């Protein structure tokens, strides 16, 4: 990997913090569902001279000279993404997930138009219509929810809301929902009310690409995904759509919303798509899901309440109130054990998003490290011990030592 000798000579201050973060990642357990470890090849692609180039426009239609090579890079990324997701058209330029979603709204609807999206505390993302986000401020969102008894999206309810509201667009997708989405039903409802169908598969894209979860790309009007979660690429996003919407989408990304694409990131996306097309990636996705299943089962055995009582994907939201603490308190305790998690709202959370009732756990990163079900059982036991013995600093320290030992015996592939 990189030897860092230039940054060492020129800027030891910045190198010191980079090294500190490398050590933290090496020694700590990453259970944040949206994080992963990009491969050495992906990291190398990001660190190339492609960052020096300006290339506003699209392959063969650029506003700057000297883009013959960049055209090749972008075309490789597009073709690989098309193959991976069975997409008719792909735009690989979005800088990240929220900008990709902004581009989709910008392309398909007008400010003030009606849209349906999953509510934040029921598992949706800020950019699916939350009132403090640009999406909720600019567009007229109605938020659907999960059924409180089952923790699952009730499609009959979604249809009822869609028939009543007659939205221009229906958003399906999530940040903290652990069940398979009924894409076909969403599409049928959108067709019935004459709405555009938009899927945000940011969280599950890697599992979908591997064929382990259902793929909405072939039949939805438009689909976005980040490239850095289960897909294990660089930070960034792509938009996929039916060919008939290709001009709308491309114009919304550039010149509508963004300037020059980040070509070094485009190269890294291409590398990540290449990795995801390999058979090993299917094995990885299977293991991510098997690990998540075991994790959910272990939590349930220990008396924790999981929203929807389990998981079909890589994540789960655990209600911490039964254990007498909030999600933020649990996050802080687990930090002291060397385990990183993210606090999460639970459906109809009585507490505010900064101090919600739940914690979201995910298995993409630890699976990249090579951890399997046997290790997952030990990790859940440590989490439970940390929570039960939260007032005993020596106990938390002891767990941290065990976590470090396990982490060091499963090194991160890129470090
Ligand atoms: C479903 C979903 N969409 C969009 C995003 C936003 O992605 P980014 O953080 O890259 O803007 C996220 C991020 O967590 C997400 O979970």
Short mmCIF file of C-alpha atoms and ligand atoms in Angstrom, two decimals:
data_model
loop_
_atom_site.label_atom_id
_atom_site.label_comp_id
_atom_site.label_asym_id
_atom_site.label_seq_id
_atom_site.Cartn_x
_atom_site.Cartn_y
_atom_site.Cartn_z
CA UNK A 1 0.00 0.00 0.00
CA UNK A 2 1.08 3.64 0.18
CA UNK A 3 4.34 4.31 2.02
CA UNK A 4 3.30 7.88 2.93
CA UNK A 5 6.90 9.09 2.65
CA UNK A 6 5.97 12.31 0.84
CA UNK A 7 3.29 13.38 3.27
CA UNK A 8 5.68 12.39 6.08
CA UNK A 9 8.35 14.72 4.71
CA UNK A 10 5.98 17.57 3.92
CA UNK A 11 3.19 17.48 6.46
CA UNK A 12 3.77 15.24 9.48
CA UNK A 13 0.93 16.96 11.33
CA UNK A 14 -1.69 15.66 8.90
CA UNK A 15 0.04 12.28 8.59
CA UNK A 16 -0.10 11.91 12.37
CA UNK A 17 -3.89 12.16 12.42
CA UNK A 18 -4.25 9.85 9.42
CA UNK A 19 -2.12 7.27 11.23
CA UNK A 20 -4.18 7.72 14.38
CA UNK A 21 -7.35 6.94 12.42
CA UNK A 22 -5.66 3.91 10.81
CA UNK A 23 -4.84 2.62 14.27
CA UNK A 24 -8.40 3.28 15.49
CA UNK A 25 -9.88 1.43 12.52
CA UNK A 26 -7.43 -1.46 12.97
CA UNK A 27 -8.11 -1.93 16.66
CA UNK A 28 -11.82 -1.18 16.91
CA UNK A 29 -14.95 -3.02 15.85
CA UNK A 30 -17.00 -1.26 13.16
CA UNK A 31 -20.69 -2.05 13.47
CA UNK A 32 -22.02 1.09 11.76
CA UNK A 33 -24.35 -0.27 9.07
CA UNK A 34 -23.42 2.37 6.46
CA UNK A 35 -19.65 1.89 6.72
CA UNK A 36 -17.23 -0.52 5.10
CA UNK A 37 -13.52 -0.92 4.25
CA UNK A 38 -12.66 -0.11 0.64
CA UNK A 39 -10.04 -2.36 -0.94
CA UNK A 40 -6.43 -1.37 -1.60
CA UNK A 41 -7.23 -1.15 -5.32
CA UNK A 42 -10.12 1.25 -4.65
CA UNK A 43 -7.93 3.40 -2.38
CA UNK A 44 -5.16 3.45 -4.97
CA UNK A 45 -7.55 4.61 -7.70
CA UNK A 46 -8.66 7.49 -5.46
CA UNK A 47 -5.07 8.58 -4.98
CA UNK A 48 -4.29 9.12 -8.67
CA UNK A 49 -3.61 12.06 -10.98
CA UNK A 50 -7.17 11.81 -12.29
CA UNK A 51 -7.99 14.29 -9.52
CA UNK A 52 -6.13 16.94 -11.58
CA UNK A 53 -8.59 16.94 -14.47
CA UNK A 54 -11.67 19.04 -15.22
CA UNK A 55 -14.24 17.23 -17.34
CA UNK A 56 -17.63 18.96 -17.15
CA UNK A 57 -20.03 17.15 -19.46
CA UNK A 58 -20.19 13.49 -20.44
CA UNK A 59 -18.01 11.12 -22.51
CA UNK A 60 -17.47 12.60 -26.02
CA UNK A 61 -19.38 15.77 -24.97
CA UNK A 62 -17.05 17.72 -22.68
CA UNK A 63 -16.60 21.42 -22.02
CA UNK A 64 -12.81 21.05 -21.55
CA UNK A 65 -10.08 19.67 -23.79
CA UNK A 66 -7.83 16.74 -22.99
CA UNK A 67 -10.59 14.40 -21.84
CA UNK A 68 -9.95 11.42 -24.10
CA UNK A 69 -8.62 9.31 -21.23
CA UNK A 70 -11.25 10.49 -18.76
CA UNK A 71 -13.90 9.46 -21.30
CA UNK A 72 -12.46 5.94 -21.18
CA UNK A 73 -12.49 5.88 -17.38
CA UNK A 74 -16.09 7.11 -17.14
CA UNK A 75 -17.25 4.69 -19.85
CA UNK A 76 -15.72 1.71 -18.01
CA UNK A 77 -17.52 2.78 -14.81
CA UNK A 78 -20.84 3.19 -16.65
CA UNK A 79 -20.62 -0.15 -18.46
CA UNK A 80 -19.70 -2.05 -15.30
CA UNK A 81 -22.55 -0.44 -13.32
CA UNK A 82 -25.01 -1.29 -16.12
CA UNK A 83 -23.92 -4.92 -16.00
CA UNK A 84 -23.94 -5.09 -12.22
CA UNK A 85 -27.47 -3.73 -11.78
CA UNK A 86 -29.00 -4.59 -15.19
CA UNK A 87 -29.49 -0.87 -15.79
CA UNK A 88 -30.42 0.77 -19.08
CA UNK A 89 -28.70 4.07 -18.28
CA UNK A 90 -26.21 5.05 -15.55
CA UNK A 91 -24.82 8.40 -14.46
CA UNK A 92 -21.68 7.84 -12.39
CA UNK A 93 -20.99 11.48 -11.52
CA UNK A 94 -23.06 12.19 -8.35
CA UNK A 95 -20.76 13.23 -5.54
CA UNK A 96 -22.71 11.40 -2.84
CA UNK A 97 -26.09 9.97 -1.92
CA UNK A 98 -27.89 13.18 -0.95
CA UNK A 99 -26.73 15.07 -4.07
CA UNK A 100 -27.85 12.08 -6.19
CA UNK A 101 -31.30 12.23 -4.61
CA UNK A 102 -31.41 16.00 -5.12
CA UNK A 103 -30.64 15.43 -8.81
CA UNK A 104 -33.48 12.92 -9.10
CA UNK A 105 -36.05 15.32 -7.62
CA UNK A 106 -34.65 18.10 -9.79
CA UNK A 107 -34.98 15.92 -12.90
CA UNK A 108 -38.47 14.51 -12.38
CA UNK A 109 -40.56 16.94 -10.32
CA UNK A 110 -41.01 20.65 -9.50
CA UNK A 111 -40.78 22.40 -6.13
CA UNK A 112 -44.11 22.07 -4.36
CA UNK A 113 -44.99 18.77 -6.05
CA UNK A 114 -46.38 15.95 -3.92
CA UNK A 115 -44.05 13.06 -3.05
CA UNK A 116 -44.34 10.02 -0.75
CA UNK A 117 -41.34 8.86 1.30
CA UNK A 118 -40.63 6.70 4.37
CA UNK A 119 -40.53 8.76 7.57
CA UNK A 120 -37.10 9.23 9.17
CA UNK A 121 -37.91 7.66 12.53
CA UNK A 122 -39.44 4.68 10.69
CA UNK A 123 -36.19 4.01 8.81
CA UNK A 124 -36.21 6.56 5.95
CA UNK A 125 -33.39 8.95 5.09
CA UNK A 126 -33.32 12.72 5.65
CA UNK A 127 -33.41 13.21 1.88
CA UNK A 128 -36.71 11.30 1.68
CA UNK A 129 -38.71 14.31 2.82
CA UNK A 130 -37.62 15.24 6.33
CA UNK A 131 -38.86 18.76 7.15
CA UNK A 132 -35.37 20.13 7.92
CA UNK A 133 -33.82 18.65 4.76
CA UNK A 134 -33.92 20.32 1.31
CA UNK A 135 -36.29 17.53 0.21
CA UNK A 136 -38.90 18.35 2.85
CA UNK A 137 -38.41 22.09 2.42
CA UNK A 138 -38.72 22.17 -1.37
CA UNK A 139 -41.21 19.39 -2.06
CA UNK A 140 -44.58 18.58 -0.58
CA UNK A 141 -43.85 15.23 1.12
CA UNK A 142 -46.32 12.92 2.78
CA UNK A 143 -44.48 10.38 4.89
CA UNK A 144 -45.57 6.77 5.16
CA UNK A 145 -44.63 4.64 8.16
CA UNK A 146 -43.99 1.09 9.21
CA UNK A 147 -46.76 -0.85 10.93
CA UNK A 148 -46.09 -0.51 14.67
CA UNK A 149 -47.04 -4.12 15.42
CA UNK A 150 -44.89 -5.77 12.74
CA UNK A 151 -42.20 -3.11 12.18
CA UNK A 152 -42.71 -3.63 8.42
CA UNK A 153 -43.96 -1.35 5.67
CA UNK A 154 -47.66 -2.05 5.18
CA UNK A 155 -48.16 -1.89 1.42
CA UNK A 156 -51.96 -1.66 1.72
CA UNK A 157 -51.43 1.52 3.77
CA UNK A 158 -48.93 2.89 1.23
CA UNK A 159 -51.51 2.32 -1.52
CA UNK A 160 -54.23 4.00 0.53
CA UNK A 161 -52.01 7.07 1.06
CA UNK A 162 -51.00 7.13 -2.61
CA UNK A 163 -54.64 6.97 -3.78
CA UNK A 164 -55.52 9.80 -1.41
CA UNK A 165 -52.51 12.06 -2.05
CA UNK A 166 -51.96 11.38 -5.77
CA UNK A 167 -48.21 12.08 -5.58
CA UNK A 168 -46.00 12.87 -8.58
CA UNK A 169 -43.32 10.54 -7.20
CA UNK A 170 -43.05 7.65 -4.72
CA UNK A 171 -39.73 7.10 -2.95
CA UNK A 172 -38.93 3.57 -1.76
CA UNK A 173 -35.75 2.87 0.19
CA UNK A 174 -34.29 3.25 3.63
CA UNK A 175 -31.41 3.85 6.01
CA UNK A 176 -32.63 1.87 9.00
CA UNK A 177 -35.09 -0.82 7.90
CA UNK A 178 -34.12 -4.45 8.11
CA UNK A 179 -36.60 -6.10 5.76
CA UNK A 180 -36.82 -6.79 2.05
CA UNK A 181 -38.80 -4.11 0.21
CA UNK A 182 -41.72 -5.13 -1.98
CA UNK A 183 -40.38 -3.27 -5.02
CA UNK A 184 -42.95 -4.76 -7.39
CA UNK A 185 -45.83 -3.56 -5.22
CA UNK A 186 -44.31 -0.07 -4.97
CA UNK A 187 -44.07 0.04 -8.76
CA UNK A 188 -47.69 -1.14 -9.17
CA UNK A 189 -48.91 1.56 -6.79
CA UNK A 190 -46.84 4.23 -8.57
CA UNK A 191 -48.28 3.12 -11.92
CA UNK A 192 -51.81 3.08 -10.53
CA UNK A 193 -51.62 6.73 -9.40
CA UNK A 194 -49.43 7.93 -12.28
CA UNK A 195 -46.37 8.65 -10.08
CA UNK A 196 -42.69 8.22 -10.91
CA UNK A 197 -41.13 5.28 -9.07
CA UNK A 198 -37.85 6.15 -7.34
CA UNK A 199 -35.80 3.61 -5.34
CA UNK A 200 -32.90 4.63 -3.10
CA UNK A 201 -30.89 1.43 -2.60
CA UNK A 202 -27.94 3.12 -0.86
CA UNK A 203 -27.82 0.60 1.97
CA UNK A 204 -28.41 -2.66 0.16
CA UNK A 205 -26.77 -1.98 -3.24
CA UNK A 206 -23.97 -4.50 -2.62
CA UNK A 207 -26.46 -7.19 -1.59
CA UNK A 208 -28.59 -6.42 -4.64
CA UNK A 209 -25.57 -6.39 -6.98
CA UNK A 210 -24.60 -9.80 -5.61
CA UNK A 211 -28.08 -11.14 -6.39
CA UNK A 212 -28.86 -11.74 -2.71
CA UNK A 213 -31.70 -9.21 -2.53
CA UNK A 214 -34.36 -8.19 -5.05
CA UNK A 215 -33.32 -5.62 -7.66
CA UNK A 216 -35.67 -2.73 -8.56
CA UNK A 217 -33.35 -1.28 -11.23
CA UNK A 218 -34.76 -3.14 -14.27
CA UNK A 219 -38.32 -1.87 -13.75
CA UNK A 220 -38.23 1.30 -11.58
CA UNK A 221 -38.13 4.65 -13.36
CA UNK A 222 -35.05 5.78 -11.43
CA UNK A 223 -32.76 4.35 -8.76
CA UNK A 224 -29.93 5.93 -6.76
CA UNK A 225 -27.28 4.33 -4.64
CA UNK A 226 -24.25 5.43 -2.72
CA UNK A 227 -21.13 3.47 -3.64
CA UNK A 228 -19.51 3.27 -0.20
CA UNK A 229 -21.81 1.14 1.94
CA UNK A 230 -22.43 -2.56 1.20
CA UNK A 231 -21.10 -1.89 -2.31
CA UNK A 232 -17.68 -1.25 -0.70
CA UNK A 233 -16.43 1.40 -3.12
CA UNK A 234 -15.28 4.99 -2.69
CA UNK A 235 -17.57 7.64 -1.17
CA UNK A 236 -19.92 8.68 -3.93
CA UNK A 237 -23.14 7.73 -5.70
CA UNK A 238 -24.67 6.80 -9.04
CA UNK A 239 -28.09 7.25 -10.63
CA UNK A 240 -29.64 4.52 -12.77
CA UNK A 241 -32.74 5.02 -14.90
CA UNK A 242 -34.75 3.80 -17.84
CA UNK A 243 -33.25 4.94 -21.14
CA UNK A 244 -36.18 7.28 -21.82
CA UNK A 245 -35.19 9.36 -18.75
CA UNK A 246 -31.46 9.45 -19.49
CA UNK A 247 -31.34 13.04 -20.75
CA UNK A 248 -33.46 14.32 -17.86
CA UNK A 249 -31.14 12.67 -15.31
CA UNK A 250 -27.89 13.65 -16.99
CA UNK A 251 -28.97 17.28 -17.35
CA UNK A 252 -30.05 17.42 -13.72
CA UNK A 253 -26.61 16.22 -12.53
CA UNK A 254 -24.70 18.48 -14.94
CA UNK A 255 -25.23 21.35 -15.59
CA UNK A 256 -28.23 21.33 -13.22
CA UNK A 257 -26.59 20.62 -9.91
CA UNK A 258 -22.90 19.82 -10.10
CA UNK A 259 -19.84 21.14 -11.89
CA UNK A 260 -16.90 18.93 -12.80
CA UNK A 261 -17.08 15.26 -11.85
CA UNK A 262 -14.45 13.83 -9.50
CA UNK A 263 -12.65 11.65 -12.02
CA UNK A 264 -10.37 9.91 -9.50
CA UNK A 265 -13.53 8.81 -7.66
CA UNK A 266 -15.09 7.68 -10.95
CA UNK A 267 -12.04 5.45 -11.48
CA UNK A 268 -12.42 4.08 -7.95
CA UNK A 269 -16.13 3.43 -8.59
CA UNK A 270 -15.13 1.47 -11.72
CA UNK A 271 -12.67 -0.59 -9.66
CA UNK A 272 -15.31 -1.29 -7.00
CA UNK A 273 -17.88 -2.33 -9.64
CA UNK A 274 -15.25 -4.65 -11.09
CA UNK A 275 -14.80 -6.22 -7.65
CA UNK A 276 -18.58 -6.56 -7.17
CA UNK A 277 -18.87 -8.41 -10.49
CA UNK A 278 -16.57 -11.17 -9.20
CA UNK A 279 -17.88 -14.42 -7.64
CA UNK A 280 -16.07 -13.63 -4.34
CA UNK A 281 -18.35 -10.64 -3.88
CA UNK A 282 -21.42 -12.88 -3.92
CA UNK A 283 -19.83 -14.92 -1.13
CA UNK A 284 -19.14 -11.68 0.75
CA UNK A 285 -22.78 -10.53 0.44
CA UNK A 286 -24.07 -13.95 1.60
CA UNK A 287 -21.78 -13.78 4.64
CA UNK A 288 -22.85 -10.20 5.47
CA UNK A 289 -26.46 -11.39 5.62
CA UNK A 290 -25.69 -14.62 7.50
CA UNK A 291 -23.73 -12.59 10.06
CA UNK A 292 -26.61 -10.13 10.47
CA UNK A 293 -29.07 -13.00 11.00
CA UNK A 294 -26.89 -14.52 13.70
CA UNK A 295 -26.45 -11.11 15.33
CA UNK A 296 -30.24 -10.57 15.44
CA UNK A 297 -30.83 -14.06 16.86
CA UNK A 298 -28.23 -13.52 19.58
CA UNK A 299 -29.74 -10.17 20.57
CA UNK A 300 -33.21 -11.71 20.72
CA UNK A 301 -31.92 -14.59 22.90
CA UNK A 302 -30.58 -11.97 25.32
CA UNK A 303 -33.96 -10.23 25.57
CA UNK A 304 -33.40 -7.29 23.22
CA UNK A 305 -36.25 -6.00 21.06
CA UNK A 306 -35.36 -5.74 17.39
CA UNK A 307 -37.66 -3.67 15.20
CA UNK A 308 -39.54 -6.15 12.96
CA UNK A 309 -38.10 -9.01 15.09
CA UNK A 310 -35.18 -9.76 12.79
CA UNK A 311 -33.41 -8.92 9.58
CA UNK A 312 -33.39 -9.82 5.88
CA UNK A 313 -30.35 -7.68 5.10
CA UNK A 314 -27.17 -6.36 6.71
CA UNK A 315 -28.63 -4.29 9.55
CA UNK A 316 -31.01 -4.19 12.48
CA UNK A 317 -32.38 -1.52 14.80
CA UNK A 318 -32.39 -2.50 18.46
CA UNK A 319 -34.64 -0.74 20.99
CA UNK A 320 -32.46 0.03 24.02
CA UNK A 321 -35.20 1.35 26.29
CA UNK A 322 -35.98 -2.12 27.66
CA UNK A 323 -32.41 -2.18 28.99
CA UNK A 324 -32.95 1.16 30.71
CA UNK A 325 -30.82 3.38 28.48
CA UNK A 326 -31.09 5.53 25.38
CA UNK A 327 -29.44 4.89 22.02
CA UNK A 328 -26.94 7.67 22.67
CA UNK A 329 -25.99 6.21 26.06
CA UNK A 330 -25.55 2.79 24.46
CA UNK A 331 -23.42 4.32 21.69
CA UNK A 332 -21.19 6.01 24.30
CA UNK A 333 -20.80 2.84 26.37
CA UNK A 334 -19.94 0.77 23.31
CA UNK A 335 -17.42 3.41 22.22
CA UNK A 336 -15.66 2.79 25.53
CA UNK A 337 -15.58 -0.94 24.59
CA UNK A 338 -13.96 -0.17 21.22
CA UNK A 339 -17.21 -0.90 19.35
CA UNK A 340 -18.56 1.77 16.98
CA UNK A 341 -22.32 1.91 16.42
CA UNK A 342 -24.81 4.60 15.47
CA UNK A 343 -27.75 5.61 17.62
CA UNK A 344 -31.03 5.34 15.76
CA UNK A 345 -34.64 6.34 16.11
CA UNK A 346 -37.25 3.62 16.53
CA UNK A 347 -40.73 3.90 14.93
CA UNK A 348 -42.72 6.68 16.65
CA UNK A 349 -39.72 7.40 18.85
CA UNK A 350 -40.77 9.46 21.88
CA UNK A 351 -37.19 10.79 22.06
CA UNK A 352 -35.51 13.33 19.73
CA UNK A 353 -33.14 12.20 16.88
CA UNK A 354 -30.06 13.43 18.80
CA UNK A 355 -30.94 11.16 21.72
CA UNK A 356 -33.17 8.46 20.25
CA UNK A 357 -34.25 5.14 21.76
CA UNK A 358 -32.41 2.70 19.52
CA UNK A 359 -29.08 1.63 18.08
CA UNK A 360 -28.52 0.49 14.51
CA UNK A 361 -26.08 -2.39 14.08
CA UNK A 362 -24.67 -3.61 10.77
CA UNK A 363 -22.31 -6.30 9.53
CA UNK A 364 -20.77 -5.05 6.20
CA UNK A 365 -17.46 -3.83 7.65
CA UNK A 366 -16.75 -6.71 10.04
CA UNK A 367 -17.57 -9.19 7.25
CA UNK A 368 -14.96 -7.50 5.04
CA UNK A 369 -12.51 -8.23 7.89
CA UNK A 370 -13.42 -11.91 7.63
CA UNK A 371 -15.56 -12.31 10.75
CA UNK A 372 -18.13 -15.10 10.71
CA UNK A 373 -21.00 -16.34 12.89
CA UNK A 374 -18.75 -17.67 15.66
CA UNK A 375 -17.17 -14.24 16.15
CA UNK A 376 -20.57 -12.52 15.88
CA UNK A 377 -21.79 -14.50 18.91
CA UNK A 378 -18.81 -13.30 20.94
CA UNK A 379 -19.36 -9.70 19.81
CA UNK A 380 -23.03 -9.70 20.88
CA UNK A 381 -22.00 -11.17 24.23
CA UNK A 382 -19.49 -8.30 24.66
CA UNK A 383 -22.11 -5.71 23.70
CA UNK A 384 -24.52 -7.17 26.25
CA UNK A 385 -21.82 -7.35 28.94
CA UNK A 386 -20.86 -3.71 28.26
CA UNK A 387 -24.47 -2.60 28.60
CA UNK A 388 -25.18 -4.70 31.69
CA UNK A 389 -21.96 -3.63 33.42
CA UNK A 390 -21.93 -0.05 32.15
CA UNK A 391 -21.06 1.35 35.57
CA UNK A 392 -17.94 -0.80 35.91
CA UNK A 393 -15.01 0.91 34.09
CA UNK A 394 -12.71 -2.11 34.55
CA UNK A 395 -15.27 -4.33 32.84
CA UNK A 396 -15.52 -1.94 29.85
CA UNK A 397 -11.72 -1.83 29.67
CA UNK A 398 -11.56 -5.64 29.69
CA UNK A 399 -14.08 -5.87 26.85
CA UNK A 400 -12.08 -3.29 24.91
CA UNK A 401 -8.96 -5.45 25.24
CA UNK A 402 -10.82 -8.51 23.93
CA UNK A 403 -12.30 -6.49 21.06
CA UNK A 404 -8.82 -5.21 20.15
CA UNK A 405 -7.40 -8.73 20.23
CA UNK A 406 -10.12 -10.02 17.88
CA UNK A 407 -9.71 -7.03 15.54
CA UNK A 408 -5.96 -7.47 15.31
CA UNK A 409 -6.40 -11.11 14.35
CA UNK A 410 -8.76 -10.07 11.52
CA UNK A 411 -6.83 -7.23 9.86
CA UNK A 412 -8.55 -4.75 7.57
CA UNK A 413 -7.51 -5.77 4.02
CA UNK A 414 -6.31 -2.27 3.11
CA UNK A 415 -4.25 -1.54 6.23
C1 LIG B 1 -30.87 5.59 2.01
C2 LIG B 1 -29.83 6.65 1.97
N1 LIG B 1 -29.87 7.55 0.99
C3 LIG B 1 -28.96 8.56 0.91
C4 LIG B 1 -27.95 8.66 1.83
C5 LIG B 1 -27.01 9.83 1.74
O1 LIG B 1 -25.77 9.50 1.34
P1 LIG B 1 -24.54 10.51 1.57
O2 LIG B 1 -24.25 10.46 3.02
O3 LIG B 1 -23.49 9.92 0.70
O4 LIG B 1 -24.99 11.86 1.09
C6 LIG B 1 -27.85 7.73 2.86
C7 LIG B 1 -26.75 7.83 3.84
O5 LIG B 1 -26.68 7.29 4.84
C8 LIG B 1 -28.82 6.71 2.93
O6 LIG B 1 -28.81 5.81 3.94
#
